[in-house]
Amino acid sequence: MRAASRSFFLLAIGLLAGGLHAESLLLRGSVGKYPVVMKLDADDGTASGSYFYEKYKQDISLRGKVDGQSYALSSAIFDADDKNADHFALTRTKDIVKGTFTGGNGKSLPVELHIVQPGSVPEPKSGLHFSRELGDYEKLQLADLTFVPGKKETVGGKYVIQWYTEPHSKVSMFRVVSGYPEPVIASINTVIDSDFYGNLSGYFGCSDETGKPGTDTMQVSDYFLNDRFVSYAVSSSWFCAGAAHPDFATGGTTIDAQTGKQLTQEDLYWLGTGAKPAPNSDAWMKYHDKVFGPAMVKLLGRLYPQEMKPVGDEDGCNYADPDVWKFGSWYLTAKGMYVGAYFARVQKACDNPEWSFIPYGILKKNNPALFGN
């Protein structure tokens, strides 16, 4: 959920240690007979963090206090003494943390956790490339995922995709089965899998105030395959514990179907001069601020004059403002390149209008080498 890009909201998870010295710990063990992973931080007597049951993967937030080597933690977000919340009473002895878990139902279970050494956790699946580096906690959370195969679908009369669903989150994603050369299919699916795992990390890392999933929706909202591109969008909505408000976003991914490499928007539609900047670099930010945003207002104003009329009302959707187009989502469709708008919180409903497409004729004129066929 990337994207758009959401950069799906992940809970800040934190610490465990005594005294004034801040320290982060990753712990793995069991609550009763149930395997768990816990990440905690503590500083100056306070602690926060999260844990998950390995069977279910979903984060459950923690907060509490540290007194020497003793830790009192609660899953309650606002009231640590909430009797309906889950509580941990733990004591650390060297690399082992033991104690008691007491559920909101009053049932108690023994706890034994062992410190996981930093850097000792392998990648959740070899060959994947993530937009950000995964921590050991996230790697363990994404380990041993299973995917239930769903329907096969033929797109464009030629390209066959197979849908898969992760059973805990119920989130689905497709993989390409046929329609391109086998080596290219393998590369395409590596990009898709990397994105899928990244979105699942966002899903499992967002819990509500009761420890249940805070992500309301996460689904492929659009997908397009032809002889040159594989492109799709993932739309998500969520309300994570501790956040001030719900949020939503759409993230797009576009892949070169001849090479299997993921493409940037600048690869497809470049409006600058000189070398293209690296994504998210200072030069990239400057390009989108000074060049891309204003260019979108000019282009879309010509293509969609009614929708792009300036709005004087502060509560209205003013698509004539270059700022709303600078960093929006994008992906390819049968109509052309969709470009999304991104508004501040109070105008969030204005995000991603239905009409903002750049037709292929314009894309071809800008980039005949890529869109010439």
mmCIF file of C-alpha atoms in Angstrom:
data_model
loop_
_atom_site.group_PDB
_atom_site.id
_atom_site.type_symbol
_atom_site.label_atom_id
_atom_site.label_comp_id
_atom_site.label_asym_id
_atom_site.label_seq_id
_atom_site.Cartn_x
_atom_site.Cartn_y
_atom_site.Cartn_z
ATOM 1 C CA MET A 1 0.000 0.000 0.000
ATOM 2 C CA ARG A 2 2.466 1.947 -0.924
ATOM 3 C CA ALA A 3 1.435 4.191 -1.468
ATOM 4 C CA ALA A 4 0.611 6.415 -3.236
ATOM 5 C CA SER A 5 1.450 6.236 -2.212
ATOM 6 C CA ARG A 6 0.737 5.179 0.655
ATOM 7 C CA SER A 7 3.220 4.721 2.651
ATOM 8 C CA PHE A 8 1.073 2.355 4.492
ATOM 9 C CA PHE A 9 1.033 4.079 8.747
ATOM 10 C CA LEU A 10 3.104 1.702 10.885
ATOM 11 C CA LEU A 11 2.963 1.825 14.659
ATOM 12 C CA ALA A 12 5.947 3.244 16.458
ATOM 13 C CA ILE A 13 7.174 0.417 18.518
ATOM 14 C CA GLY A 14 9.637 0.662 21.140
ATOM 15 C CA LEU A 15 11.747 -0.194 24.069
ATOM 16 C CA LEU A 16 12.703 -2.277 26.959
ATOM 17 C CA ALA A 17 15.431 -1.723 29.511
ATOM 18 C CA GLY A 18 15.908 -0.401 32.974
ATOM 19 C CA GLY A 19 17.131 2.861 34.373
ATOM 20 C CA LEU A 20 18.026 5.889 32.332
ATOM 21 C CA HIS A 21 19.745 3.996 29.512
ATOM 22 C CA ALA A 22 17.579 3.608 26.404
ATOM 23 C CA GLU A 23 17.696 0.192 24.783
ATOM 24 C CA SER A 24 15.735 -1.675 22.143
ATOM 25 C CA LEU A 25 15.106 -5.386 22.481
ATOM 26 C CA LEU A 26 13.636 -7.988 20.180
ATOM 27 C CA LEU A 27 12.265 -10.985 22.055
ATOM 28 C CA ARG A 28 10.924 -14.324 20.906
ATOM 29 C CA GLY A 29 9.342 -17.067 22.965
ATOM 30 C CA SER A 30 5.949 -18.078 24.228
ATOM 31 C CA VAL A 31 2.886 -17.018 26.167
ATOM 32 C CA GLY A 32 1.673 -20.297 27.551
ATOM 33 C CA LYS A 33 1.899 -22.646 24.574
ATOM 34 C CA TYR A 34 1.552 -19.850 22.021
ATOM 35 C CA PRO A 35 4.698 -18.648 20.188
ATOM 36 C CA VAL A 36 5.083 -14.855 20.199
ATOM 37 C CA VAL A 37 7.504 -12.144 19.070
ATOM 38 C CA MET A 38 7.819 -8.909 21.025
ATOM 39 C CA LYS A 39 9.651 -5.672 20.325
ATOM 40 C CA LEU A 40 10.017 -3.237 23.179
ATOM 41 C CA ASP A 41 11.794 -0.027 24.028
ATOM 42 C CA ALA A 42 12.184 1.757 27.310
ATOM 43 C CA ASP A 43 13.724 4.972 28.475
ATOM 44 C CA ASP A 44 13.683 6.687 31.846
ATOM 45 C CA GLY A 45 11.204 4.282 33.397
ATOM 46 C CA THR A 46 8.630 4.174 30.607
ATOM 47 C CA ALA A 47 8.158 1.448 27.985
ATOM 48 C CA SER A 48 6.247 0.983 24.770
ATOM 49 C CA GLY A 49 6.182 -1.559 22.011
ATOM 50 C CA SER A 50 4.173 -4.297 20.386
ATOM 51 C CA TYR A 51 3.971 -8.046 20.056
ATOM 52 C CA PHE A 52 2.272 -10.610 17.861
ATOM 53 C CA TYR A 53 1.313 -14.247 18.041
ATOM 54 C CA GLU A 54 3.261 -16.030 15.316
ATOM 55 C CA LYS A 55 0.147 -17.878 14.199
ATOM 56 C CA TYR A 56 -1.815 -14.681 13.535
ATOM 57 C CA LYS A 57 0.901 -12.067 12.780
ATOM 58 C CA GLN A 58 -1.216 -9.077 13.915
ATOM 59 C CA ASP A 59 0.473 -6.424 16.050
ATOM 60 C CA ILE A 60 -0.858 -5.738 19.549
ATOM 61 C CA SER A 61 0.405 -2.494 21.058
ATOM 62 C CA LEU A 62 2.069 -2.326 24.463
ATOM 63 C CA ARG A 63 2.916 0.436 26.901
ATOM 64 C CA GLY A 64 3.938 0.508 30.532
ATOM 65 C CA LYS A 65 6.710 1.037 33.069
ATOM 66 C CA VAL A 66 10.201 -0.247 33.801
ATOM 67 C CA ASP A 67 11.619 -0.581 37.304
ATOM 68 C CA GLY A 68 15.136 -1.985 37.237
ATOM 69 C CA GLN A 69 14.751 -5.326 35.475
ATOM 70 C CA SER A 70 10.995 -5.551 36.007
ATOM 71 C CA TYR A 71 8.456 -4.535 33.403
ATOM 72 C CA ALA A 72 4.734 -3.873 33.752
ATOM 73 C CA LEU A 73 3.110 -3.687 30.305
ATOM 74 C CA SER A 74 -0.442 -3.282 29.107
ATOM 75 C CA SER A 75 -2.175 -3.548 25.736
ATOM 76 C CA ALA A 76 -4.394 -0.594 26.684
ATOM 77 C CA ILE A 77 -3.543 2.478 24.636
ATOM 78 C CA PHE A 78 -4.841 5.197 26.970
ATOM 79 C CA ASP A 79 -5.305 3.594 30.390
ATOM 80 C CA ALA A 80 -2.536 1.185 31.398
ATOM 81 C CA ASP A 81 -4.619 0.025 34.371
ATOM 82 C CA ASP A 82 -7.595 -0.984 32.227
ATOM 83 C CA LYS A 83 -8.662 -4.353 33.653
ATOM 84 C CA ASN A 84 -10.156 -5.403 30.317
ATOM 85 C CA ALA A 85 -6.770 -5.102 28.607
ATOM 86 C CA ASP A 86 -4.012 -7.707 28.487
ATOM 87 C CA HIS A 87 -1.134 -7.261 30.942
ATOM 88 C CA PHE A 88 2.428 -8.542 31.176
ATOM 89 C CA ALA A 89 4.462 -8.670 34.399
ATOM 90 C CA LEU A 90 8.006 -9.555 33.299
ATOM 91 C CA THR A 91 11.487 -9.811 34.787
ATOM 92 C CA ARG A 92 14.703 -9.885 32.806
ATOM 93 C CA THR A 93 17.642 -12.071 33.757
ATOM 94 C CA LYS A 94 20.478 -11.632 31.261
ATOM 95 C CA ASP A 95 19.115 -12.765 27.877
ATOM 96 C CA ILE A 96 15.890 -14.292 29.200
ATOM 97 C CA VAL A 97 12.674 -12.489 30.110
ATOM 98 C CA LYS A 98 10.120 -14.405 32.172
ATOM 99 C CA GLY A 99 6.872 -13.577 33.880
ATOM 100 C CA THR A 100 3.117 -13.725 33.587
ATOM 101 C CA PHE A 101 0.545 -12.754 31.012
ATOM 102 C CA THR A 102 -2.931 -11.920 32.311
ATOM 103 C CA GLY A 103 -5.653 -11.598 29.701
ATOM 104 C CA GLY A 104 -8.615 -9.285 29.850
ATOM 105 C CA ASN A 105 -10.666 -12.336 30.852
ATOM 106 C CA GLY A 106 -8.516 -12.773 33.968
ATOM 107 C CA LYS A 107 -6.776 -15.922 32.757
ATOM 108 C CA SER A 108 -3.024 -16.059 33.429
ATOM 109 C CA LEU A 109 -0.322 -17.808 31.435
ATOM 110 C CA PRO A 110 3.441 -18.146 31.951
ATOM 111 C CA VAL A 111 5.736 -16.147 29.687
ATOM 112 C CA GLU A 112 9.270 -16.994 28.602
ATOM 113 C CA LEU A 113 11.050 -14.849 26.021
ATOM 114 C CA HIS A 114 14.602 -14.899 24.694
ATOM 115 C CA ILE A 115 16.537 -12.008 23.203
ATOM 116 C CA VAL A 116 16.991 -12.184 19.419
ATOM 117 C CA GLN A 117 20.384 -10.866 18.402
ATOM 118 C CA PRO A 118 20.253 -7.945 15.919
ATOM 119 C CA GLY A 119 20.840 -8.950 12.321
ATOM 120 C CA SER A 120 20.283 -12.659 12.958
ATOM 121 C CA VAL A 121 16.880 -12.877 11.269
ATOM 122 C CA PRO A 122 16.829 -13.893 7.575
ATOM 123 C CA GLU A 123 14.717 -12.203 4.946
ATOM 124 C CA PRO A 124 11.098 -13.442 4.933
ATOM 125 C CA LYS A 125 11.476 -14.619 1.317
ATOM 126 C CA SER A 126 14.646 -14.615 -0.737
ATOM 127 C CA GLY A 127 14.926 -12.354 -3.739
ATOM 128 C CA LEU A 128 12.450 -9.700 -2.679
ATOM 129 C CA HIS A 129 13.290 -5.999 -2.744
ATOM 130 C CA PHE A 130 11.480 -3.627 -0.421
ATOM 131 C CA SER A 131 10.982 0.124 -0.710
ATOM 132 C CA ARG A 132 12.361 0.454 2.812
ATOM 133 C CA GLU A 133 14.609 -1.794 4.870
ATOM 134 C CA LEU A 134 12.714 -4.274 7.037
ATOM 135 C CA GLY A 135 13.670 -4.618 10.680
ATOM 136 C CA ASP A 136 14.136 -8.010 12.328
ATOM 137 C CA TYR A 137 10.729 -7.726 13.972
ATOM 138 C CA GLU A 138 9.038 -7.211 10.600
ATOM 139 C CA LYS A 139 11.023 -10.036 9.034
ATOM 140 C CA LEU A 140 9.769 -12.426 11.712
ATOM 141 C CA GLN A 141 6.249 -11.102 11.248
ATOM 142 C CA LEU A 142 6.355 -11.870 7.525
ATOM 143 C CA ALA A 143 8.084 -15.243 7.890
ATOM 144 C CA ASP A 144 6.296 -18.439 6.863
ATOM 145 C CA LEU A 145 3.346 -16.703 5.249
ATOM 146 C CA THR A 146 1.020 -18.956 3.282
ATOM 147 C CA PHE A 147 -1.122 -17.962 0.305
ATOM 148 C CA VAL A 148 -4.335 -19.608 -0.797
ATOM 149 C CA PRO A 149 -4.712 -19.788 -4.600
ATOM 150 C CA GLY A 150 -7.885 -18.300 -6.040
ATOM 151 C CA LYS A 151 -9.213 -17.823 -9.537
ATOM 152 C CA LYS A 152 -7.201 -17.575 -12.710
ATOM 153 C CA GLU A 153 -8.079 -14.714 -15.015
ATOM 154 C CA THR A 154 -7.200 -13.834 -18.595
ATOM 155 C CA VAL A 155 -6.550 -10.122 -19.121
ATOM 156 C CA GLY A 156 -6.541 -8.546 -22.564
ATOM 157 C CA GLY A 157 -7.249 -11.897 -24.174
ATOM 158 C CA LYS A 158 -3.662 -13.038 -23.662
ATOM 159 C CA TYR A 159 -2.193 -12.474 -20.212
ATOM 160 C CA VAL A 160 -3.114 -14.995 -17.517
ATOM 161 C CA ILE A 161 -2.927 -14.030 -13.844
ATOM 162 C CA GLN A 162 -3.524 -16.141 -10.734
ATOM 163 C CA TRP A 163 -4.965 -14.580 -7.597
ATOM 164 C CA TYR A 164 -3.697 -15.501 -4.117
ATOM 165 C CA THR A 165 -5.028 -14.567 -0.676
ATOM 166 C CA GLU A 166 -3.142 -14.330 2.617
ATOM 167 C CA PRO A 167 -5.636 -15.994 5.003
ATOM 168 C CA HIS A 168 -5.091 -13.907 8.166
ATOM 169 C CA SER A 169 -5.433 -10.492 6.541
ATOM 170 C CA LYS A 170 -7.702 -11.694 3.702
ATOM 171 C CA VAL A 171 -5.607 -9.446 1.435
ATOM 172 C CA SER A 172 -5.322 -10.692 -2.159
ATOM 173 C CA MET A 173 -2.783 -10.105 -4.912
ATOM 174 C CA PHE A 174 -2.205 -11.600 -8.339
ATOM 175 C CA ARG A 175 0.855 -13.159 -9.952
ATOM 176 C CA VAL A 176 1.441 -13.429 -13.683
ATOM 177 C CA VAL A 177 1.158 -17.004 -14.991
ATOM 178 C CA SER A 178 1.596 -16.651 -18.754
ATOM 179 C CA GLY A 179 1.624 -14.223 -21.666
ATOM 180 C CA TYR A 180 5.248 -13.095 -21.388
ATOM 181 C CA PRO A 181 8.587 -14.950 -21.663
ATOM 182 C CA GLU A 182 9.285 -17.072 -18.583
ATOM 183 C CA PRO A 183 12.366 -15.118 -17.395
ATOM 184 C CA VAL A 184 10.399 -11.864 -17.629
ATOM 185 C CA ILE A 185 7.455 -13.403 -15.744
ATOM 186 C CA ALA A 186 9.822 -14.345 -12.914
ATOM 187 C CA SER A 187 11.090 -10.758 -12.685
ATOM 188 C CA ILE A 188 7.564 -9.314 -12.866
ATOM 189 C CA ASN A 189 6.405 -11.576 -10.057
ATOM 190 C CA THR A 190 9.384 -10.620 -7.903
ATOM 191 C CA VAL A 191 8.272 -6.978 -8.103
ATOM 192 C CA ILE A 192 4.648 -7.927 -7.374
ATOM 193 C CA ASP A 193 5.635 -10.180 -4.457
ATOM 194 C CA SER A 194 7.858 -7.487 -2.968
ATOM 195 C CA ASP A 195 4.982 -5.030 -3.079
ATOM 196 C CA PHE A 196 2.578 -7.622 -1.639
ATOM 197 C CA TYR A 197 4.873 -8.384 1.294
ATOM 198 C CA GLY A 198 5.384 -4.672 1.904
ATOM 199 C CA ASN A 199 1.643 -4.085 2.006
ATOM 200 C CA LEU A 200 1.157 -7.051 4.339
ATOM 201 C CA SER A 201 3.775 -5.576 6.657
ATOM 202 C CA GLY A 202 1.679 -2.407 6.756
ATOM 203 C CA TYR A 203 -1.467 -4.430 7.423
ATOM 204 C CA PHE A 204 -0.034 -6.483 10.302
ATOM 205 C CA GLY A 205 1.749 -3.445 11.758
ATOM 206 C CA CYS A 206 -1.491 -1.499 12.186
ATOM 207 C CA SER A 207 -3.771 -2.522 15.039
ATOM 208 C CA ASP A 208 -6.753 -0.796 16.577
ATOM 209 C CA GLU A 209 -7.045 0.032 20.257
ATOM 210 C CA THR A 210 -8.148 -3.523 21.094
ATOM 211 C CA GLY A 211 -5.315 -5.311 19.290
ATOM 212 C CA LYS A 212 -7.434 -6.213 16.284
ATOM 213 C CA PRO A 213 -6.510 -5.175 12.727
ATOM 214 C CA GLY A 214 -6.647 -1.423 12.234
ATOM 215 C CA THR A 215 -6.659 -1.741 8.444
ATOM 216 C CA ASP A 216 -10.226 -1.643 7.154
ATOM 217 C CA THR A 217 -9.531 -2.310 3.480
ATOM 218 C CA MET A 218 -6.536 -3.248 1.366
ATOM 219 C CA GLN A 219 -7.265 -4.396 -2.160
ATOM 220 C CA VAL A 220 -6.148 -4.211 -5.768
ATOM 221 C CA SER A 221 -8.405 -1.471 -7.112
ATOM 222 C CA ASP A 222 -7.159 -1.430 -10.712
ATOM 223 C CA TYR A 223 -4.901 -3.565 -12.910
ATOM 224 C CA PHE A 224 -3.752 -3.364 -16.513
ATOM 225 C CA LEU A 225 -1.589 -5.688 -18.629
ATOM 226 C CA ASN A 226 -0.478 -5.343 -22.237
ATOM 227 C CA ASP A 227 2.590 -6.285 -24.264
ATOM 228 C CA ARG A 228 4.586 -3.395 -22.791
ATOM 229 C CA PHE A 229 3.420 -2.911 -19.193
ATOM 230 C CA VAL A 230 2.020 -4.547 -16.089
ATOM 231 C CA SER A 231 0.460 -1.907 -13.845
ATOM 232 C CA TYR A 232 -1.871 -1.962 -10.872
ATOM 233 C CA ALA A 233 -3.072 0.068 -7.900
ATOM 234 C CA VAL A 234 -3.637 -0.978 -4.288
ATOM 235 C CA SER A 235 -6.132 1.075 -2.278
ATOM 236 C CA SER A 236 -6.145 0.980 1.517
ATOM 237 C CA SER A 237 -7.920 2.568 4.454
ATOM 238 C CA TRP A 238 -6.853 2.288 8.085
ATOM 239 C CA PHE A 239 -7.142 3.671 11.607
ATOM 240 C CA CYS A 240 -4.178 2.572 13.712
ATOM 241 C CA ALA A 241 -4.071 2.753 17.489
ATOM 242 C CA GLY A 242 -2.718 6.081 18.684
ATOM 243 C CA ALA A 243 -3.451 7.887 15.422
ATOM 244 C CA ALA A 244 -5.457 11.094 15.499
ATOM 245 C CA HIS A 245 -7.784 10.102 12.673
ATOM 246 C CA PRO A 246 -8.505 7.451 10.026
ATOM 247 C CA ASP A 247 -6.617 7.630 6.755
ATOM 248 C CA PHE A 248 -6.636 6.162 3.261
ATOM 249 C CA ALA A 249 -4.370 6.079 0.215
ATOM 250 C CA THR A 250 -3.755 4.472 -3.156
ATOM 251 C CA GLY A 251 -0.373 3.215 -4.298
ATOM 252 C CA GLY A 252 0.522 2.328 -7.879
ATOM 253 C CA THR A 253 3.123 -0.072 -9.271
ATOM 254 C CA THR A 254 4.166 -0.229 -12.932
ATOM 255 C CA ILE A 255 6.512 -2.833 -14.440
ATOM 256 C CA ASP A 256 8.221 -2.999 -17.820
ATOM 257 C CA ALA A 257 6.767 -6.171 -19.372
ATOM 258 C CA GLN A 258 9.790 -6.564 -21.661
ATOM 259 C CA THR A 259 12.417 -6.480 -18.919
ATOM 260 C CA GLY A 260 10.480 -7.205 -15.727
ATOM 261 C CA LYS A 261 11.912 -4.079 -14.069
ATOM 262 C CA GLN A 262 9.818 -1.686 -12.004
ATOM 263 C CA LEU A 263 9.439 1.737 -13.609
ATOM 264 C CA THR A 264 9.318 5.182 -12.091
ATOM 265 C CA GLN A 265 6.979 7.893 -13.287
ATOM 266 C CA GLU A 266 9.997 9.706 -14.700
ATOM 267 C CA ASP A 267 10.841 6.626 -16.794
ATOM 268 C CA LEU A 268 7.473 6.974 -18.500
ATOM 269 C CA TYR A 269 6.703 10.685 -18.438
ATOM 270 C CA TRP A 270 9.683 12.982 -17.947
ATOM 271 C CA LEU A 271 9.146 16.737 -18.053
ATOM 272 C CA GLY A 272 12.535 17.875 -16.848
ATOM 273 C CA THR A 273 15.933 18.458 -18.453
ATOM 274 C CA GLY A 274 19.183 16.636 -17.964
ATOM 275 C CA ALA A 275 19.559 13.483 -15.897
ATOM 276 C CA LYS A 276 16.491 12.098 -14.190
ATOM 277 C CA PRO A 277 16.767 12.372 -10.385
ATOM 278 C CA ALA A 278 16.758 9.346 -8.103
ATOM 279 C CA PRO A 279 13.337 8.774 -6.502
ATOM 280 C CA ASN A 280 12.825 10.639 -3.224
ATOM 281 C CA SER A 281 16.122 12.505 -3.552
ATOM 282 C CA ASP A 282 16.353 16.254 -3.004
ATOM 283 C CA ALA A 283 16.546 16.747 -6.769
ATOM 284 C CA TRP A 284 13.443 14.577 -7.223
ATOM 285 C CA MET A 285 11.539 16.602 -4.624
ATOM 286 C CA LYS A 286 12.584 19.835 -6.327
ATOM 287 C CA TYR A 287 11.524 18.503 -9.745
ATOM 288 C CA HIS A 288 8.058 17.561 -8.509
ATOM 289 C CA ASP A 289 7.691 20.901 -6.729
ATOM 290 C CA LYS A 290 8.962 23.227 -9.436
ATOM 291 C CA VAL A 291 8.252 21.306 -12.645
ATOM 292 C CA PHE A 292 5.818 18.413 -12.334
ATOM 293 C CA GLY A 293 3.118 20.019 -10.152
ATOM 294 C CA PRO A 294 2.765 23.188 -12.265
ATOM 295 C CA ALA A 295 2.919 21.121 -15.487
ATOM 296 C CA MET A 296 0.030 18.939 -14.284
ATOM 297 C CA VAL A 297 -2.130 22.008 -13.645
ATOM 298 C CA LYS A 298 -1.425 23.259 -17.167
ATOM 299 C CA LEU A 299 -1.982 19.885 -18.855
ATOM 300 C CA LEU A 300 -5.044 18.817 -16.892
ATOM 301 C CA GLY A 301 -6.490 22.301 -17.215
ATOM 302 C CA ARG A 302 -6.391 21.862 -20.982
ATOM 303 C CA LEU A 303 -7.768 18.292 -20.867
ATOM 304 C CA TYR A 304 -10.387 18.831 -18.154
ATOM 305 C CA PRO A 305 -11.215 22.555 -18.047
ATOM 306 C CA GLN A 306 -14.409 22.203 -15.994
ATOM 307 C CA GLU A 307 -12.888 19.998 -13.308
ATOM 308 C CA MET A 308 -9.763 22.174 -13.101
ATOM 309 C CA LYS A 309 -11.479 25.508 -12.561
ATOM 310 C CA PRO A 310 -9.996 27.316 -9.553
ATOM 311 C CA VAL A 311 -12.052 27.063 -6.364
ATOM 312 C CA GLY A 312 -12.162 30.025 -3.998
ATOM 313 C CA ASP A 313 -13.844 28.144 -1.162
ATOM 314 C CA GLU A 314 -11.223 26.926 1.340
ATOM 315 C CA ASP A 315 -13.246 23.746 1.870
ATOM 316 C CA GLY A 316 -13.566 23.029 -1.855
ATOM 317 C CA CYS A 317 -11.431 20.777 -4.045
ATOM 318 C CA ASN A 318 -9.081 23.220 -5.725
ATOM 319 C CA TYR A 319 -7.394 21.100 -8.392
ATOM 320 C CA ALA A 320 -5.865 24.255 -9.877
ATOM 321 C CA ASP A 321 -3.358 24.269 -6.997
ATOM 322 C CA PRO A 322 -0.038 22.740 -8.209
ATOM 323 C CA ASP A 323 0.736 21.504 -4.702
ATOM 324 C CA VAL A 324 -1.982 18.833 -4.800
ATOM 325 C CA TRP A 325 -0.417 17.161 -7.872
ATOM 326 C CA LYS A 326 3.217 17.130 -6.794
ATOM 327 C CA PHE A 327 3.352 13.781 -5.008
ATOM 328 C CA GLY A 328 0.160 11.937 -5.873
ATOM 329 C CA SER A 329 -0.258 8.305 -6.853
ATOM 330 C CA TRP A 330 0.072 7.151 -10.448
ATOM 331 C CA TYR A 331 -0.309 3.981 -12.528
ATOM 332 C CA LEU A 332 -1.249 2.941 -16.055
ATOM 333 C CA THR A 333 -4.733 1.992 -17.211
ATOM 334 C CA ALA A 334 -6.466 1.377 -20.538
ATOM 335 C CA LYS A 335 -7.173 5.137 -20.648
ATOM 336 C CA GLY A 336 -3.590 6.221 -20.109
ATOM 337 C CA MET A 337 -1.613 7.232 -17.028
ATOM 338 C CA TYR A 338 -3.766 7.958 -14.008
ATOM 339 C CA VAL A 339 -2.331 10.738 -11.833
ATOM 340 C CA GLY A 340 -3.802 11.295 -8.406
ATOM 341 C CA ALA A 341 -4.126 14.414 -6.298
ATOM 342 C CA TYR A 342 -3.174 14.582 -2.634
ATOM 343 C CA PHE A 343 -4.845 17.048 -0.251
ATOM 344 C CA ALA A 344 -4.340 18.049 3.361
ATOM 345 C CA ARG A 345 -6.368 16.261 6.029
ATOM 346 C CA VAL A 346 -9.350 18.619 6.111
ATOM 347 C CA GLN A 347 -9.838 18.107 2.341
ATOM 348 C CA LYS A 348 -8.898 14.444 2.201
ATOM 349 C CA ALA A 349 -12.122 13.561 0.365
ATOM 350 C CA CYS A 350 -10.744 15.487 -2.636
ATOM 351 C CA ASP A 351 -7.912 12.975 -3.124
ATOM 352 C CA ASN A 352 -7.618 10.971 -6.323
ATOM 353 C CA PRO A 353 -10.455 12.238 -8.542
ATOM 354 C CA GLU A 354 -11.919 9.789 -11.054
ATOM 355 C CA TRP A 355 -11.132 11.847 -14.164
ATOM 356 C CA SER A 356 -7.409 12.724 -14.014
ATOM 357 C CA PHE A 357 -5.876 10.616 -16.820
ATOM 358 C CA ILE A 358 -3.070 11.533 -19.220
ATOM 359 C CA PRO A 359 -4.050 9.924 -22.557
ATOM 360 C CA TYR A 360 -1.621 7.624 -24.363
ATOM 361 C CA GLY A 361 -1.352 10.065 -27.240
ATOM 362 C CA ILE A 362 0.320 12.576 -24.928
ATOM 363 C CA LEU A 363 2.482 9.891 -23.315
ATOM 364 C CA LYS A 364 3.606 8.720 -26.769
ATOM 365 C CA LYS A 365 4.511 12.241 -27.843
ATOM 366 C CA ASN A 366 6.544 12.722 -24.654
ATOM 367 C CA ASN A 367 8.212 9.270 -24.788
ATOM 368 C CA PRO A 368 7.963 7.724 -28.282
ATOM 369 C CA ALA A 369 10.582 5.083 -27.504
ATOM 370 C CA LEU A 370 8.428 3.544 -24.776
ATOM 371 C CA PHE A 371 4.933 4.251 -26.058
ATOM 372 C CA GLY A 372 5.664 4.165 -29.784
ATOM 373 C CA ASN A 373 4.014 0.823 -30.549
#
